[in-house]
Amino acid sequence: MAPIDPHSFTDSTHPLTTHISLSLYFDFSSSTILSSAILTLSHPHTGDLLLDTRSLTITSVIDPTNNTQIPFSLSPDVDHIKGQPLTVSVTNCSKILVTFVTSPSSSALQWLTPPQTFNKKYPFVYTQCQSIHARSIFPCQDTPTSRVRYNAKLNVPHQLSGVMSAKHVERRAPVKGEGMLACDELLWCADGRIVEEFVMEQPIPPYLFAFAVGEIGCREVGPRSKVFAEAVGSVLDSAAKEFAGTEDMIRVGERLFGEYDWERFDLLVLPPSFPYGGMENPRMVFLTPTVIKGDASGAQVVAHELAHSWTGNLITNKTNDHFWLNEGFTTYAERRIVEAVQGEDIAALNIGIGWKGLVDEMERFKDNMEFTKLLTNQEGVDPDDVYSQVPYEKGFQFLWRIERQIGRAAFDEFLKKYISAFKFQSIDTHTFLDFLKANVPGIENDIDLKTWTEGTGIPPDAMEPVSNIYTKIVSLAHEFKQGRMPSEEEVASWHGQEWELYLENLPKSVEASQVTALDCRYRLSESKDYEVKVAFLQLAIGSRCNEYYNVVEKTLKEVGRMKYLRPLYTALVQGKEEERIFAQRVFAEARETYHPIAQGVVECILSKHL
């Protein structure tokens, strides 16, 4: 066996899947999906074929060309990172039909009961497949090395709607025979059921497979964009207002990086439990409601997910060892879009917040500097456990360094050439470096490429942003250490990002009286911007301001975004015994409201300190 990815059982000697046809029957009463999948291989294969699965019950494997049973075995050994390999023994076979059932504990799926939704009337389910969770929805070669096209039929209760990161074909009544053995025909065609049909015509890595089913409405926000969310007028209206500038950003992206290849750029605002800020699922990005801030600054998360349409979705890292190829490029592209749409000062604030985040990650990984590299070795490591700002911010810094060396005009030309050369491919760091050296002759003499990609820590030629507003805010943060609070005049024009940068540059702990005085004047603990609120609460925890623990508890129970959970739980468990007990109690009470990925991350934090 020759694995091609440290996080997959996929064998390099086996043909890769090129197309998947899915039939999915959603059973909300059991939080399971009765399913079938036809996998088409790149060429006929004889011998064993290994597929990734996690928590799936496999009921049959069939050759769909002649309806004969195919021998299969699901390993009884469960790898705590990769799951269980499904071994299918085929003879000159290019298609297999697998029937299976998902588990209520599927790591990609969060099933919400009606009380957990806005309207509290119908249930809701959504996916998060990155990094290695598609295998908990359907058997597949769950590695970004594999790129597949797919079509999917979602059989759901007629009161609900289904959306996908794919082209919507139609919403219609179920048809006998189309379930492809996913479930009994009487069940598939029962009264009160509807089928939502989708097709993805471009080849994507499995982690970009995504759907949501619930009571979902939408608003138009541009000629190729709608915003979707739970069917609550206030949520849809505020989302439409926040993302009104989406088309402008798409046009800027096209000017910088070439044609937008995905036709639609829709946005789905998910319930508060969504574990990320955004997920770049093609055609329909998934977003946390915490990005709706009322001042259009949440559009910066949209800029990041939009930028993935070129870097990450068109060109993808071959494995998670090369994750910076997705996120470093996208962070660079995001900031170029933000600079064009919102101005240089806002872009500089972004870079400054990112710089502080990168410096903080060096402290986090001081005992395991492997994960401060761009090119990592993640053998035996769960990518969710080492998810960090390093691939984003160190990757950005690397590309920014190249831009400074050769000039922006030349780097823009290089980027377009790079995207054109590798579109719809999955590549590794060495492929990128070879392309860089071939297209920018002598670059290896000017920049130490090996130190940047394989070295630990922050290279000496990385740099903080140069901007008057950035310098002023950092200076004010340093003055706070001497007991000086910024005046109301100095902060009069500040929005969320300015406050975030200020708070991030304060000491980890100060006198409790300073914390309460700052909050008394500026009401930061009551901020509607979670970036500001959570940064302030971290300071409060570090300074042992117990009077804010009720706000900490409320925050940990109302949002499931890991960007907020990770620092707050970490700050608590690094405190005294009473803080650790408090963290355990809050997590025990909030756990079921978190997505399974977030549950695992918090459990990992608690296990390291308790």
mmCIF file of N, CA and C in Angstrom, residues 409-485:
data_model
loop_
_atom_site.group_PDB
_atom_site.id
_atom_site.type_symbol
_atom_site.label_atom_id
_atom_site.label_comp_id
_atom_site.label_asym_id
_atom_site.label_seq_id
_atom_site.Cartn_x
_atom_site.Cartn_y
_atom_site.Cartn_z
ATOM 1 N N ALA A 409 3.239 44.997 -10.035
ATOM 2 C CA ALA A 409 2.800 44.731 -11.416
ATOM 3 C C ALA A 409 3.301 43.376 -11.883
ATOM 4 N N ALA A 410 4.573 43.087 -11.615
ATOM 5 C CA ALA A 410 5.145 41.803 -12.034
ATOM 6 C C ALA A 410 4.515 40.654 -11.257
ATOM 7 N N PHE A 411 4.221 40.882 -9.959
ATOM 8 C CA PHE A 411 3.626 39.814 -9.157
ATOM 9 C C PHE A 411 2.189 39.548 -9.597
ATOM 10 N N ASP A 412 1.455 40.606 -9.963
ATOM 11 C CA ASP A 412 0.093 40.411 -10.479
ATOM 12 C C ASP A 412 0.110 39.562 -11.744
ATOM 13 N N GLU A 413 1.062 39.836 -12.600
ATOM 14 C CA GLU A 413 1.184 39.058 -13.840
ATOM 15 C C GLU A 413 1.517 37.605 -13.516
ATOM 16 N N PHE A 414 2.409 37.408 -12.549
ATOM 17 C CA PHE A 414 2.773 36.054 -12.130
ATOM 18 C C PHE A 414 1.557 35.307 -11.585
ATOM 19 N N LEU A 415 0.752 35.973 -10.741
ATOM 20 C CA LEU A 415 -0.408 35.321 -10.143
ATOM 21 C C LEU A 415 -1.400 34.842 -11.197
ATOM 22 N N LYS A 416 -1.682 35.698 -12.170
ATOM 23 C CA LYS A 416 -2.615 35.296 -13.234
ATOM 24 C C LYS A 416 -2.078 34.099 -14.004
ATOM 25 N N LYS A 417 -0.784 34.108 -14.258
ATOM 26 C CA LYS A 417 -0.160 33.005 -14.990
ATOM 27 C C LYS A 417 -0.228 31.713 -14.165
ATOM 28 N N TYR A 418 0.018 31.832 -12.865
ATOM 29 C CA TYR A 418 -0.023 30.683 -11.947
ATOM 30 C C TYR A 418 -1.430 30.080 -11.901
ATOM 31 N N ILE A 419 -2.449 30.936 -11.750
ATOM 32 C CA ILE A 419 -3.825 30.443 -11.676
ATOM 33 C C ILE A 419 -4.232 29.782 -12.983
ATOM 34 N N SER A 420 -3.852 30.375 -14.102
ATOM 35 C CA SER A 420 -4.179 29.811 -15.411
ATOM 36 C C SER A 420 -3.498 28.466 -15.634
ATOM 37 N N ALA A 421 -2.255 28.347 -15.163
ATOM 38 C CA ALA A 421 -1.476 27.120 -15.402
ATOM 39 C C ALA A 421 -2.004 25.926 -14.623
ATOM 40 N N PHE A 422 -2.540 26.159 -13.410
ATOM 41 C CA PHE A 422 -2.880 25.032 -12.536
ATOM 42 C C PHE A 422 -4.365 24.945 -12.180
ATOM 43 N N LYS A 423 -5.237 25.663 -12.912
ATOM 44 C CA LYS A 423 -6.657 25.660 -12.564
ATOM 45 C C LYS A 423 -7.229 24.249 -12.643
ATOM 46 N N PHE A 424 -8.082 23.931 -11.685
ATOM 47 C CA PHE A 424 -8.712 22.618 -11.533
ATOM 48 C C PHE A 424 -7.681 21.506 -11.328
ATOM 49 N N GLN A 425 -6.561 21.862 -10.679
ATOM 50 C CA GLN A 425 -5.552 20.874 -10.314
ATOM 51 C C GLN A 425 -5.240 20.984 -8.827
ATOM 52 N N SER A 426 -4.684 19.899 -8.275
ATOM 53 C CA SER A 426 -4.202 19.889 -6.901
ATOM 54 C C SER A 426 -2.684 19.774 -6.946
ATOM 55 N N ILE A 427 -1.976 20.687 -6.265
ATOM 56 C CA ILE A 427 -0.530 20.746 -6.382
ATOM 57 C C ILE A 427 0.114 20.786 -4.993
ATOM 58 N N ASP A 428 1.454 20.623 -4.978
ATOM 59 C CA ASP A 428 2.177 20.707 -3.714
ATOM 60 C C ASP A 428 3.137 21.898 -3.723
ATOM 61 N N THR A 429 3.806 22.106 -2.598
ATOM 62 C CA THR A 429 4.695 23.259 -2.433
ATOM 63 C C THR A 429 5.828 23.244 -3.448
ATOM 64 N N HIS A 430 6.369 22.057 -3.715
ATOM 65 C CA HIS A 430 7.508 21.960 -4.633
ATOM 66 C C HIS A 430 7.098 22.359 -6.049
ATOM 67 N N THR A 431 5.876 22.004 -6.435
ATOM 68 C CA THR A 431 5.368 22.396 -7.760
ATOM 69 C C THR A 431 5.284 23.920 -7.852
ATOM 70 N N PHE A 432 4.777 24.546 -6.786
ATOM 71 C CA PHE A 432 4.704 26.009 -6.776
ATOM 72 C C PHE A 432 6.094 26.634 -6.871
ATOM 73 N N LEU A 433 7.039 26.142 -6.070
ATOM 74 C CA LEU A 433 8.379 26.729 -6.062
ATOM 75 C C LEU A 433 9.064 26.562 -7.416
ATOM 76 N N ASP A 434 8.869 25.410 -8.043
ATOM 77 C CA ASP A 434 9.447 25.197 -9.382
ATOM 78 C C ASP A 434 8.855 26.189 -10.376
ATOM 79 N N PHE A 435 7.548 26.417 -10.289
ATOM 80 C CA PHE A 435 6.886 27.360 -11.191
ATOM 81 C C PHE A 435 7.367 28.785 -10.914
ATOM 82 N N LEU A 436 7.537 29.112 -9.629
ATOM 83 C CA LEU A 436 8.026 30.441 -9.244
ATOM 84 C C LEU A 436 9.419 30.685 -9.822
ATOM 85 N N LYS A 437 10.310 29.719 -9.653
ATOM 86 C CA LYS A 437 11.693 29.889 -10.130
ATOM 87 C C LYS A 437 11.772 29.933 -11.652
ATOM 88 N N ALA A 438 10.880 29.199 -12.302
ATOM 89 C CA ALA A 438 10.872 29.197 -13.775
ATOM 90 C C ALA A 438 10.353 30.517 -14.335
ATOM 91 N N ASN A 439 9.419 31.152 -13.603
ATOM 92 C CA ASN A 439 8.785 32.364 -14.115
ATOM 93 C C ASN A 439 9.345 33.652 -13.530
ATOM 94 N N VAL A 440 10.113 33.532 -12.448
ATOM 95 C CA VAL A 440 10.800 34.696 -11.865
ATOM 96 C C VAL A 440 12.273 34.301 -11.709
ATOM 97 N N PRO A 441 13.023 34.299 -12.806
ATOM 98 C CA PRO A 441 14.414 33.821 -12.768
ATOM 99 C C PRO A 441 15.244 34.551 -11.712
ATOM 100 N N GLY A 442 15.978 33.773 -10.934
ATOM 101 C CA GLY A 442 16.871 34.342 -9.928
ATOM 102 C C GLY A 442 16.215 34.654 -8.602
ATOM 103 N N ILE A 443 14.904 34.381 -8.452
ATOM 104 C CA ILE A 443 14.204 34.720 -7.206
ATOM 105 C C ILE A 443 14.829 34.002 -6.010
ATOM 106 N N GLU A 444 15.369 32.784 -6.258
ATOM 107 C CA GLU A 444 15.965 32.027 -5.152
ATOM 108 C C GLU A 444 17.252 32.676 -4.631
ATOM 109 N N ASN A 445 17.841 33.583 -5.423
ATOM 110 C CA ASN A 445 19.025 34.309 -4.969
ATOM 111 C C ASN A 445 18.660 35.519 -4.101
ATOM 112 N N ASP A 446 17.442 35.996 -4.270
ATOM 113 C CA ASP A 446 16.992 37.185 -3.535
ATOM 114 C C ASP A 446 16.208 36.837 -2.271
ATOM 115 N N ILE A 447 15.521 35.706 -2.294
ATOM 116 C CA ILE A 447 14.699 35.277 -1.157
ATOM 117 C C ILE A 447 15.077 33.842 -0.806
ATOM 118 N N ASP A 448 15.257 33.572 0.467
ATOM 119 C CA ASP A 448 15.585 32.217 0.919
ATOM 120 C C ASP A 448 14.299 31.381 0.933
ATOM 121 N N LEU A 449 13.997 30.766 -0.194
ATOM 122 C CA LEU A 449 12.735 30.034 -0.352
ATOM 123 C C LEU A 449 12.643 28.857 0.608
ATOM 124 N N LYS A 450 13.764 28.206 0.865
ATOM 125 C CA LYS A 450 13.757 27.041 1.766
ATOM 126 C C LYS A 450 13.434 27.466 3.203
ATOM 127 N N THR A 451 14.025 28.580 3.654
ATOM 128 C CA THR A 451 13.727 29.079 4.997
ATOM 129 C C THR A 451 12.254 29.443 5.122
ATOM 130 N N TRP A 452 11.716 30.082 4.090
ATOM 131 C CA TRP A 452 10.312 30.485 4.136
ATOM 132 C C TRP A 452 9.373 29.290 4.185
ATOM 133 N N THR A 453 9.638 28.250 3.415
ATOM 134 C CA THR A 453 8.687 27.137 3.319
ATOM 135 C C THR A 453 8.966 26.008 4.315
ATOM 136 N N GLU A 454 10.236 25.769 4.633
ATOM 137 C CA GLU A 454 10.567 24.628 5.489
ATOM 138 C C GLU A 454 11.125 25.040 6.843
ATOM 139 N N GLY A 455 11.409 26.323 7.036
ATOM 140 C CA GLY A 455 11.955 26.792 8.303
ATOM 141 C C GLY A 455 10.864 27.041 9.329
ATOM 142 N N THR A 456 11.238 26.972 10.596
ATOM 143 C CA THR A 456 10.286 27.257 11.672
ATOM 144 C C THR A 456 10.308 28.754 12.000
ATOM 145 N N GLY A 457 9.281 29.183 12.723
ATOM 146 C CA GLY A 457 9.239 30.571 13.177
ATOM 147 C C GLY A 457 8.924 31.566 12.078
ATOM 148 N N ILE A 458 9.166 32.846 12.376
ATOM 149 C CA ILE A 458 8.894 33.944 11.447
ATOM 150 C C ILE A 458 10.218 34.370 10.814
ATOM 151 N N PRO A 459 10.363 34.291 9.497
ATOM 152 C CA PRO A 459 11.618 34.682 8.848
ATOM 153 C C PRO A 459 11.965 36.152 9.109
ATOM 154 N N PRO A 460 13.247 36.481 9.095
ATOM 155 C CA PRO A 460 13.661 37.854 9.412
ATOM 156 C C PRO A 460 13.191 38.896 8.410
ATOM 157 N N ASP A 461 12.866 38.471 7.173
ATOM 158 C CA ASP A 461 12.422 39.446 6.175
ATOM 159 C C ASP A 461 10.897 39.527 6.074
ATOM 160 N N ALA A 462 10.187 38.951 7.058
ATOM 161 C CA ALA A 462 8.751 39.246 7.203
ATOM 162 C C ALA A 462 8.628 40.642 7.790
ATOM 163 N N MET A 463 7.454 41.270 7.647
ATOM 164 C CA MET A 463 7.342 42.631 8.176
ATOM 165 C C MET A 463 5.921 42.993 8.590
ATOM 166 N N GLU A 464 5.857 43.876 9.576
ATOM 167 C CA GLU A 464 4.586 44.461 9.988
ATOM 168 C C GLU A 464 4.137 45.462 8.923
ATOM 169 N N PRO A 465 2.842 45.774 8.893
ATOM 170 C CA PRO A 465 2.389 46.770 7.922
ATOM 171 C C PRO A 465 2.904 48.169 8.266
ATOM 172 N N VAL A 466 3.013 48.986 7.250
ATOM 173 C CA VAL A 466 3.396 50.387 7.443
ATOM 174 C C VAL A 466 2.175 51.240 7.152
ATOM 175 N N SER A 467 1.627 51.863 8.204
ATOM 176 C CA SER A 467 0.412 52.655 8.044
ATOM 177 C C SER A 467 0.283 53.554 9.258
ATOM 178 N N ASN A 468 -0.121 54.793 9.050
ATOM 179 C CA ASN A 468 -0.269 55.743 10.159
ATOM 180 C C ASN A 468 -1.281 55.252 11.189
ATOM 181 N N ILE A 469 -2.424 54.751 10.711
ATOM 182 C CA ILE A 469 -3.472 54.330 11.643
ATOM 183 C C ILE A 469 -3.023 53.096 12.423
ATOM 184 N N TYR A 470 -2.318 52.164 11.755
ATOM 185 C CA TYR A 470 -1.806 50.979 12.440
ATOM 186 C C TYR A 470 -0.814 51.381 13.536
ATOM 187 N N THR A 471 0.130 52.241 13.185
ATOM 188 C CA THR A 471 1.151 52.685 14.135
ATOM 189 C C THR A 471 0.526 53.398 15.321
ATOM 190 N N LYS A 472 -0.481 54.246 15.063
ATOM 191 C CA LYS A 472 -1.149 55.004 16.119
ATOM 192 C C LYS A 472 -1.853 54.069 17.106
ATOM 193 N N ILE A 473 -2.564 53.057 16.570
ATOM 194 C CA ILE A 473 -3.317 52.148 17.445
ATOM 195 C C ILE A 473 -2.364 51.314 18.300
ATOM 196 N N VAL A 474 -1.311 50.785 17.698
ATOM 197 C CA VAL A 474 -0.336 49.993 18.459
ATOM 198 C C VAL A 474 0.329 50.858 19.528
ATOM 199 N N SER A 475 0.609 52.113 19.196
ATOM 200 C CA SER A 475 1.201 53.037 20.158
ATOM 201 C C SER A 475 0.262 53.268 21.340
ATOM 202 N N LEU A 476 -1.025 53.459 21.068
ATOM 203 C CA LEU A 476 -2.014 53.644 22.137
ATOM 204 C C LEU A 476 -2.110 52.407 23.027
ATOM 205 N N ALA A 477 -2.000 51.224 22.402
ATOM 206 C CA ALA A 477 -2.037 49.982 23.184
ATOM 207 C C ALA A 477 -0.845 49.912 24.135
ATOM 208 N N HIS A 478 0.321 50.343 23.669
ATOM 209 C CA HIS A 478 1.506 50.339 24.528
ATOM 210 C C HIS A 478 1.353 51.341 25.677
ATOM 211 N N GLU A 479 0.687 52.451 25.412
ATOM 212 C CA GLU A 479 0.475 53.455 26.463
ATOM 213 C C GLU A 479 -0.445 52.935 27.570
ATOM 214 N N PHE A 480 -1.333 52.003 27.207
ATOM 215 C CA PHE A 480 -2.246 51.436 28.206
ATOM 216 C C PHE A 480 -1.465 50.727 29.312
ATOM 217 N N LYS A 481 -0.312 50.169 28.924
ATOM 218 C CA LYS A 481 0.520 49.476 29.911
ATOM 219 C C LYS A 481 0.999 50.447 30.991
ATOM 220 N N GLN A 482 1.148 51.704 30.607
ATOM 221 C CA GLN A 482 1.562 52.727 31.579
ATOM 222 C C GLN A 482 0.363 53.378 32.285
ATOM 223 N N GLY A 483 -0.820 52.832 32.007
ATOM 224 C CA GLY A 483 -1.999 53.315 32.715
ATOM 225 C C GLY A 483 -2.814 54.360 31.972
ATOM 226 N N ARG A 484 -2.455 54.656 30.705
ATOM 227 C CA ARG A 484 -3.208 55.671 29.959
ATOM 228 C C ARG A 484 -4.235 55.011 29.039
ATOM 229 N N MET A 485 -5.470 55.390 29.228
ATOM 230 C CA MET A 485 -6.556 54.900 28.394
ATOM 231 C C MET A 485 -6.756 55.856 27.209
#
